[in-house]
Short mmCIF file of C-alpha atoms in Angstrom, two decimals:
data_model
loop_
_atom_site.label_atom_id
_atom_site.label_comp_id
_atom_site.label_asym_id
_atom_site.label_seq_id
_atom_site.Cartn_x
_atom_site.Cartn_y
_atom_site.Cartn_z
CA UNK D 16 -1.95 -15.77 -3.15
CA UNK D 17 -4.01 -16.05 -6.52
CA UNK D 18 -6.52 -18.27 -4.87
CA UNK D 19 -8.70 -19.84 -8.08
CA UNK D 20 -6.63 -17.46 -10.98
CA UNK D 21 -7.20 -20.16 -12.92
CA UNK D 22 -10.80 -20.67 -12.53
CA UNK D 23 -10.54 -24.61 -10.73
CA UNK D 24 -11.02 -26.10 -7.35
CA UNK D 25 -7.41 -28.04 -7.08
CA UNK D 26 -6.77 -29.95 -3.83
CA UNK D 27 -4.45 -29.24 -1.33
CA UNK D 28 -0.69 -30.40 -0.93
CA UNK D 29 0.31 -32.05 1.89
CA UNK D 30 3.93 -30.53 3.12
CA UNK D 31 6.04 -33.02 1.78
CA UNK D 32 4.21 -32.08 -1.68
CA UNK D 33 4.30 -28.97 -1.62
CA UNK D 34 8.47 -29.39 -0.60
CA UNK D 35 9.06 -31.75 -3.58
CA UNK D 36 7.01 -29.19 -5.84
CA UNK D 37 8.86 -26.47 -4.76
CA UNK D 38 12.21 -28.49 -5.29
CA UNK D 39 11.57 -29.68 -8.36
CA UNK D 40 10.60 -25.77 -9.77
CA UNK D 41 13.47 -24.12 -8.56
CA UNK D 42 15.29 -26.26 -10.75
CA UNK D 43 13.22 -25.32 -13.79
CA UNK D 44 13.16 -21.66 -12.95
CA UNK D 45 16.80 -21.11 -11.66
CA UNK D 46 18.82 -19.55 -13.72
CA UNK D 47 17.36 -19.98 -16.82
CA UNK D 48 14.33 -17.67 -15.49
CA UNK D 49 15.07 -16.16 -12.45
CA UNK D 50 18.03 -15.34 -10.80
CA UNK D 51 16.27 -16.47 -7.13
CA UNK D 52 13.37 -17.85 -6.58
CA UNK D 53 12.25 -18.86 -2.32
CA UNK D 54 9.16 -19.99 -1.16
CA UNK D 55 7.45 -17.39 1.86
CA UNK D 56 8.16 -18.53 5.41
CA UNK D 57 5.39 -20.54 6.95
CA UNK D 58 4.22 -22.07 10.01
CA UNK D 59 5.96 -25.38 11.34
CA UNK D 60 2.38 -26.56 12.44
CA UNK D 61 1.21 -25.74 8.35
CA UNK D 62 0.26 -29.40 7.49
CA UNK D 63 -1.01 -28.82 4.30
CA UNK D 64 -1.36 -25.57 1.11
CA UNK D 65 -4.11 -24.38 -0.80
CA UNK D 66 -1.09 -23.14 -3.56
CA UNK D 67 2.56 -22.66 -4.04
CA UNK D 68 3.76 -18.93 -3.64
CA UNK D 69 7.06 -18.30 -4.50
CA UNK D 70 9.16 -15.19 -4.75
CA UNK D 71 11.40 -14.29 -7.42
CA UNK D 72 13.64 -11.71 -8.39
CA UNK D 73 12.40 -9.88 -11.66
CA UNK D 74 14.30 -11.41 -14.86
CA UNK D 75 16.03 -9.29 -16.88
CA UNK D 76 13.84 -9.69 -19.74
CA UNK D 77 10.59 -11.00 -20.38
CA UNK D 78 10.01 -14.50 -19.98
CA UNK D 79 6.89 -17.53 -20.23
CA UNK D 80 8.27 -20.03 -18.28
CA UNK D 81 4.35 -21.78 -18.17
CA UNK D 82 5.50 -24.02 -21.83
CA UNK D 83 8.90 -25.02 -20.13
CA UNK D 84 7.38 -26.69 -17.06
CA UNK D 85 4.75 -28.49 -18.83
CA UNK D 86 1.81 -26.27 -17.71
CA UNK D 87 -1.43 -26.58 -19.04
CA UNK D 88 -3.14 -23.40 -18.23
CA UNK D 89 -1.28 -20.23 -16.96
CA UNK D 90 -2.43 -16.03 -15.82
CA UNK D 91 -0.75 -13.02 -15.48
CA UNK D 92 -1.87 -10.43 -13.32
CA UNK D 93 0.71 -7.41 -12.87
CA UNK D 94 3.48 -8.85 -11.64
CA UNK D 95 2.29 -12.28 -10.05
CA UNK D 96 2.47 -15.10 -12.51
CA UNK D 97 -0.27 -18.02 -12.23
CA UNK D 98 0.09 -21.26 -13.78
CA UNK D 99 -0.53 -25.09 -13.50
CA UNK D 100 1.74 -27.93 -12.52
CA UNK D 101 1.25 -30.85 -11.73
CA UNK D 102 -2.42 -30.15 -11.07
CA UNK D 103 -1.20 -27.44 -8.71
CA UNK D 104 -1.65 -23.96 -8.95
CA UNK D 105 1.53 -22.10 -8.79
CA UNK D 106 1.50 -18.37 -8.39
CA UNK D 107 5.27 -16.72 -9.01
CA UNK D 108 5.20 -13.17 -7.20
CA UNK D 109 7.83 -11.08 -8.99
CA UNK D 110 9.80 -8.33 -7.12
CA UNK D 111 12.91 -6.27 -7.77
CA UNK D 112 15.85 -7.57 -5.93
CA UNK D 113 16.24 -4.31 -3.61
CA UNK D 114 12.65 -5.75 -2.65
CA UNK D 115 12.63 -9.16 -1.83
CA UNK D 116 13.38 -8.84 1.68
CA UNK D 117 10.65 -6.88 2.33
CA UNK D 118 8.33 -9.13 -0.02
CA UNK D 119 9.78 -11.92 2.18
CA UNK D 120 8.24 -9.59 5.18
CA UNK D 121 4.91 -8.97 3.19
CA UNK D 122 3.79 -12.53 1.85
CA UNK D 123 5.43 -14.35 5.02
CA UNK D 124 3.44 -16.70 7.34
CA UNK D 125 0.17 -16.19 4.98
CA UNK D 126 -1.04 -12.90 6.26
CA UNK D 127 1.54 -10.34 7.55
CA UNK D 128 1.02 -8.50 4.97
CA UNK D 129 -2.54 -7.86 5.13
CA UNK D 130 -2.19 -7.29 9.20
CA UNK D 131 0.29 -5.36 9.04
CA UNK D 132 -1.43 -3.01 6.05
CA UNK D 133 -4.57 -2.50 8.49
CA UNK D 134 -2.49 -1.55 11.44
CA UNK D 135 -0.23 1.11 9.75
CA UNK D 136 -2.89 2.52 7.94
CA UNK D 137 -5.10 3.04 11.38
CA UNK D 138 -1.50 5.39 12.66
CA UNK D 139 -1.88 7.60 9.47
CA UNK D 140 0.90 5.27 7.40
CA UNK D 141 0.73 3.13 4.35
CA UNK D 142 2.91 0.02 4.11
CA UNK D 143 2.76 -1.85 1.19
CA UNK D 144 5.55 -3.50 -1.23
CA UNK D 145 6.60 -0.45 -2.21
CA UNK D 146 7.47 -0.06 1.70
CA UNK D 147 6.04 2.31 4.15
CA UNK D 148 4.72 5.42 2.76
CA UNK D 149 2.83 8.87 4.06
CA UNK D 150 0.13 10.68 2.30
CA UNK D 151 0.23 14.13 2.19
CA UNK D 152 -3.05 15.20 0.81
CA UNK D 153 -2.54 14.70 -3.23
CA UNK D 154 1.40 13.43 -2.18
CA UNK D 155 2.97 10.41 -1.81
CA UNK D 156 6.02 10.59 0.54
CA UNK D 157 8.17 7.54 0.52
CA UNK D 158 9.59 6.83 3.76
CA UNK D 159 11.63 3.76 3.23
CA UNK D 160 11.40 0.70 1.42
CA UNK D 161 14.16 -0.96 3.88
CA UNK D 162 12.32 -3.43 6.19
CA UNK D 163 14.92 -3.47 9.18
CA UNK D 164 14.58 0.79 9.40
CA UNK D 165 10.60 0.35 8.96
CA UNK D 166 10.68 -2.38 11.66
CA UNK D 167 13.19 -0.37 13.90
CA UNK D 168 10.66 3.19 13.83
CA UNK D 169 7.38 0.96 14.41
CA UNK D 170 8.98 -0.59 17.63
CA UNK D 171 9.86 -4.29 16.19
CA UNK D 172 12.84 -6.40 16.20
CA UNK D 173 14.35 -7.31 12.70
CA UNK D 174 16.38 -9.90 14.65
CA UNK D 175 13.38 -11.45 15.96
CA UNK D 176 11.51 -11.71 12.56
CA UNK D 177 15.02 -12.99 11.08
CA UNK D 178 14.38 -16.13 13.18
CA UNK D 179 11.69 -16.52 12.58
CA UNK D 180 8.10 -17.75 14.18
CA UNK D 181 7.16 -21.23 14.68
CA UNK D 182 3.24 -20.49 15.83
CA UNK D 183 0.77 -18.12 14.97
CA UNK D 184 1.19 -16.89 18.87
CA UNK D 185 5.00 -16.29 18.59
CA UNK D 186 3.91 -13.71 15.58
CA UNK D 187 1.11 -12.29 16.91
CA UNK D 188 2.94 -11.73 19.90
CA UNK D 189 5.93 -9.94 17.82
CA UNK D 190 3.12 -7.66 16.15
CA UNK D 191 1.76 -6.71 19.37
CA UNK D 192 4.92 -5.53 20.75
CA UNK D 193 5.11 -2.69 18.35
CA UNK D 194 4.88 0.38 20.51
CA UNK D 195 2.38 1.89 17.91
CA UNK D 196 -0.09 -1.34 18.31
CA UNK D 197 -3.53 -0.92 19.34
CA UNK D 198 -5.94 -3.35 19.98
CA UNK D 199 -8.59 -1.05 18.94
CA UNK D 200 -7.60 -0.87 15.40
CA UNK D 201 -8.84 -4.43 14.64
CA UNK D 202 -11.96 -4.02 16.89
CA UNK D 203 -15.23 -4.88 15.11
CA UNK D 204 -17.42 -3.64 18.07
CA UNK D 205 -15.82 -0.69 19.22
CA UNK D 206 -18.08 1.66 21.32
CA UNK D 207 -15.98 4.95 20.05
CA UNK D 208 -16.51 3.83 16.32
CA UNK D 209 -19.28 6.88 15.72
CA UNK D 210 -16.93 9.36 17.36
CA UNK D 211 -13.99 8.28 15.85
CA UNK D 212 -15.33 7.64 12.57
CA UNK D 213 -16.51 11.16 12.79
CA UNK D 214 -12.99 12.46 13.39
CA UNK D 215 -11.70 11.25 10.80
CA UNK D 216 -14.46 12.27 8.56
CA UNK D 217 -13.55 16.08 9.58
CA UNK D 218 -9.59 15.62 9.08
CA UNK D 219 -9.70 15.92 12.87
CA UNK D 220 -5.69 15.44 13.73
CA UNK D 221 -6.33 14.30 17.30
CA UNK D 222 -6.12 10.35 16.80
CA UNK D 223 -5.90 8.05 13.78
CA UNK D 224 -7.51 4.91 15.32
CA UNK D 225 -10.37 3.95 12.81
CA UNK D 226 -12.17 0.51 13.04
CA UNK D 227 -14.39 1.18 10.11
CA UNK D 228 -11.61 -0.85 8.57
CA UNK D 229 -14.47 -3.39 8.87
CA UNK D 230 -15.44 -2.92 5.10
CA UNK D 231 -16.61 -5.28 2.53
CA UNK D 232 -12.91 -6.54 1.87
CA UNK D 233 -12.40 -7.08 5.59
CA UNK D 234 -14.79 -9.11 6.04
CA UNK D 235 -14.21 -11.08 3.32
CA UNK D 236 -10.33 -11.68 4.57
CA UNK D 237 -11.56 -12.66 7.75
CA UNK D 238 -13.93 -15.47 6.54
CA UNK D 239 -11.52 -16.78 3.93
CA UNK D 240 -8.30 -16.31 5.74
CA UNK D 241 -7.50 -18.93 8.66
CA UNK D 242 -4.69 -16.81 10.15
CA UNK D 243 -6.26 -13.57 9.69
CA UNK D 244 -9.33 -14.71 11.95
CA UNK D 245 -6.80 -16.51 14.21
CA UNK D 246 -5.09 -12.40 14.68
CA UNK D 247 -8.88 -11.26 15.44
CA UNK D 248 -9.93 -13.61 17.77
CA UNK D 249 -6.41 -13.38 19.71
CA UNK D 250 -6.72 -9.41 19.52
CA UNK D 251 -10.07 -9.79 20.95
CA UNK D 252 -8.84 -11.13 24.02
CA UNK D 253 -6.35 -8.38 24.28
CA UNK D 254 -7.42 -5.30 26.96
CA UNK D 255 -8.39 -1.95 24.92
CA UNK D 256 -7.57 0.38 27.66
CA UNK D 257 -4.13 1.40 26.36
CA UNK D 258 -4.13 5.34 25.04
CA UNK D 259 -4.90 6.54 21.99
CA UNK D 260 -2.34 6.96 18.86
CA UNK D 261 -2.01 10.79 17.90
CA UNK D 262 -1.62 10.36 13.97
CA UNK D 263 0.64 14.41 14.27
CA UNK D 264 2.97 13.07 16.64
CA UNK D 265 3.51 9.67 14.12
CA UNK D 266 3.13 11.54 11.31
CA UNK D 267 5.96 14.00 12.66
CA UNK D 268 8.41 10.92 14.32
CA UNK D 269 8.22 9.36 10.65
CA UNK D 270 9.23 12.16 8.93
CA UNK D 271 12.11 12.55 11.35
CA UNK D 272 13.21 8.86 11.69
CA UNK D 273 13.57 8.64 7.62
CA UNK D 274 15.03 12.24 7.21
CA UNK D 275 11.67 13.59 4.92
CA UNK D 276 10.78 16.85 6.88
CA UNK D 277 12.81 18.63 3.52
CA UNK D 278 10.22 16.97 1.47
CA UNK D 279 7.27 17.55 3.17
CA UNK D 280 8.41 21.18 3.41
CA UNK D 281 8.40 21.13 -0.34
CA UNK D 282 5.07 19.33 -0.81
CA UNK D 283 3.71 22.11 1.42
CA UNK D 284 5.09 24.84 -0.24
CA UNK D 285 3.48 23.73 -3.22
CA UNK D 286 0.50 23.01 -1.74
CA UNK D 287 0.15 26.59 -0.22
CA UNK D 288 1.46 28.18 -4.23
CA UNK D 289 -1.57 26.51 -5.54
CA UNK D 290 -4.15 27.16 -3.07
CA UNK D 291 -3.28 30.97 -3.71
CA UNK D 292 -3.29 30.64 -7.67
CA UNK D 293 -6.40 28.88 -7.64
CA UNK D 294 -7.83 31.29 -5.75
CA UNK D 295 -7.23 34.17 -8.58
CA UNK D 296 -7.55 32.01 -11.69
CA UNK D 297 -9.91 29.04 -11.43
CA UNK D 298 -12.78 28.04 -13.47
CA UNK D 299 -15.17 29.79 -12.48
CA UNK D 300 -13.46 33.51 -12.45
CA UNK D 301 -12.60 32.58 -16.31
CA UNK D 302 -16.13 31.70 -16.94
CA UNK D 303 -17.55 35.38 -15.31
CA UNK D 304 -14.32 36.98 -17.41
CA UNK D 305 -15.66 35.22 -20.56
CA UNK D 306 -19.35 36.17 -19.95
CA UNK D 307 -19.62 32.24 -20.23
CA UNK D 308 -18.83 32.00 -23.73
CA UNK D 309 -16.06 29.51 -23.00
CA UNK D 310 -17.22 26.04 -21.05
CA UNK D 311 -16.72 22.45 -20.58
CA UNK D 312 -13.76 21.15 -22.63
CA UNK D 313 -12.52 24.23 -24.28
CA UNK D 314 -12.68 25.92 -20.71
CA UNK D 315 -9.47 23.54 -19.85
CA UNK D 316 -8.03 23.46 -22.71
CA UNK D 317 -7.88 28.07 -22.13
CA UNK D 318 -7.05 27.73 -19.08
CA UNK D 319 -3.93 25.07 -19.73
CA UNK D 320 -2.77 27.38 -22.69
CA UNK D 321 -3.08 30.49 -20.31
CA UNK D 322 -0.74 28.71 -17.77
CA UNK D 323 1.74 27.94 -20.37
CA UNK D 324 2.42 31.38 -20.52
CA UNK D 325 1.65 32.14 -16.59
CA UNK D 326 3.22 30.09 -14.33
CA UNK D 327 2.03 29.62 -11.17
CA UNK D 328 5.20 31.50 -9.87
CA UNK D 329 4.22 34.52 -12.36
CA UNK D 330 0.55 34.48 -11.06
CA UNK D 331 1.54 34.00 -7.60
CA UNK D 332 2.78 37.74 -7.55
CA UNK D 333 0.27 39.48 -9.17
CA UNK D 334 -3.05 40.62 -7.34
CA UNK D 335 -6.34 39.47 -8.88
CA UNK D 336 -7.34 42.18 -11.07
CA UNK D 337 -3.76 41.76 -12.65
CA UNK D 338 -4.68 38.03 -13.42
CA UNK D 339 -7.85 39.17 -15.06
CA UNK D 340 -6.60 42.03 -17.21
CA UNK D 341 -3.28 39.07 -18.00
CA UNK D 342 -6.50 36.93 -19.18
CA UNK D 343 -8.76 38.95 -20.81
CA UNK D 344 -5.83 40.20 -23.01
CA UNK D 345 -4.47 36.31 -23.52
CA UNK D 346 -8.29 35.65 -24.48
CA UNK D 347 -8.84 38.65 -26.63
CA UNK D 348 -5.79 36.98 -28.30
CA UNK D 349 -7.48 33.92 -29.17
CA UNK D 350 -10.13 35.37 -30.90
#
């Protein structure tokens, strides 16, 4: 997880190493730091670990364990914790306890997280550790933070993650089974990219199945993650015939799955209230009103104490030459 945080090459840990380690910091940790602390699911065939990740439930105050287990050199970085032991680097990844299920999810088996961020963003979702989420132009619509709903709507068996995987196939095969899943969206030689690309360049609504997801950071995952390259090269043997992914109809069977069509009503409605205020009081109408005597910095600072007095609501119902004479007045005020 935190790779070099703390700026040395350290060798790897063979599995019976990184099990003792593991053993022997759950004891430090638990309870005197951390309610729960559980290392992230891994392969069977994993023979050896670059790190330690654990997961831990947020304490309820703030702690430095780094002096109590002898550590030598130690980060922080949000809410992942980085220090030494035992020559070992040992990155703590703190969650809140109505979280670390889906962190469990996330950091599992090396790379879930990362796939499984790249696919959901290519149907018009977001799914992060704050769960799956939908952007609604400025809006952030939280559609559920609860890993066995978000697996149920993308196709997926919870059951079947609950046992678990033993290969890299057995996952990869549980990923592909989403009914959402297209190879596409992890293509890096796509012959659509231009059109599709395009598309989405133009909000065009009709598909969501982008693989300019081959940025700098992708390719960087690729060439420094094993099991991420292992999930390309199996995907590239996949068939990329199936039909396309229409990011309305997801966007729309979200929505209704996690009960947010209320919300998104809202968001809209709010949306549409200030489109039509901006259109009657912006910047540039109070400029031409001022004879553009009032810019840069003192232009917002107007225009804020204008709205203090006219709220959107108020200017919503007036026509435009009613906003002006409302402003002029407010100005004249100032003066």
């Amino acid at each position: 997880m935190g790779g070099n945080a703390l700026g040395a090459t350290r060798p790897r840990l063979s599995r019976q190493a990184y099990n003792d380690v593991v053993t022997d910091l759950k004891t430090l940790l638990v309870p005197k730091f951390y309610a729960c602390v559980e290392q992230p699911r891994s392969f069977a065939s994993k023979t050896s670990f670059g790190d330690v990740d654990l997961l831990a439930t947020l304490p309820s105050s703030p702690l430095d364990p780094f002096k109590d287990v002898g550590s030598t050199a130690s980060s922080v970085n949000g809410n992942i914790l980085s220090f030494e032991f035992r020559g070992f680097q040992i990155d703590i990844i703190q969650v809140s306890e109505e979280l670390m299920e889906l962190a469990r999810f996330f950091y599992g088996y090396g790379d879930t997280g990362i796939i499984f961020g790249m696919f959901t963003r290519n149907i018009g979702l977001k799914f992060g550790m704050q769960g799956l989420t939908l952007k609604c132009e400025t809006y952030k619509i939280k559609l559920s933070h609860d890993l066995k709903a978000i697996l149920q709507f993308l196709g997926l068996s919870h059951d079947c993650w609950r046992q678990g995987f033993q290969t890299q196939e057995e996952m990869f095969c549980f990923i592909q089974s989403s009914k959402y899943f297209r190879p596409s969206f992890f293509s890096r030689q796509n012959p659509e990219v231009l059109e599709l690309d395009a598309l989405k360049r133009t909000n065009g609504s009709k598909v969501f199945e982008s693989p300019t997801i081959w940025n700098h950071e992708a390719r960087h995952r690729l060439a420094e993650r094993p099991v991420f390259r292992a999930w390309i090269q199996y995907v590239e043997g996949l068939p990329f015939n199936q039909d396309r992914i229409d990011a309305g109809q997801v966007k729309a069977a979200a929505l209704d799955a996690f009960s947010k069509q209320d919300e998104l009503r809202t968001i809209e409605e709010h949306l549409a209230l200030t489109r039509r205020v901006k259109a009657k009081f912006n910047g540039a109408l109070v400029m031409k009103w001022t004879n553009h005597q009032v810019k840069g910095k003192n232009l917002g600072l107007l225009m804020e104490s204008f709205s203090a007095r006219y709220t959107k609501a108020k200017i919503d119902q007036m026509a435009e030459d009613q906003v002006q004479d409302a402003f002029v007045g407010f100005y004249q005020e100032q003066m």
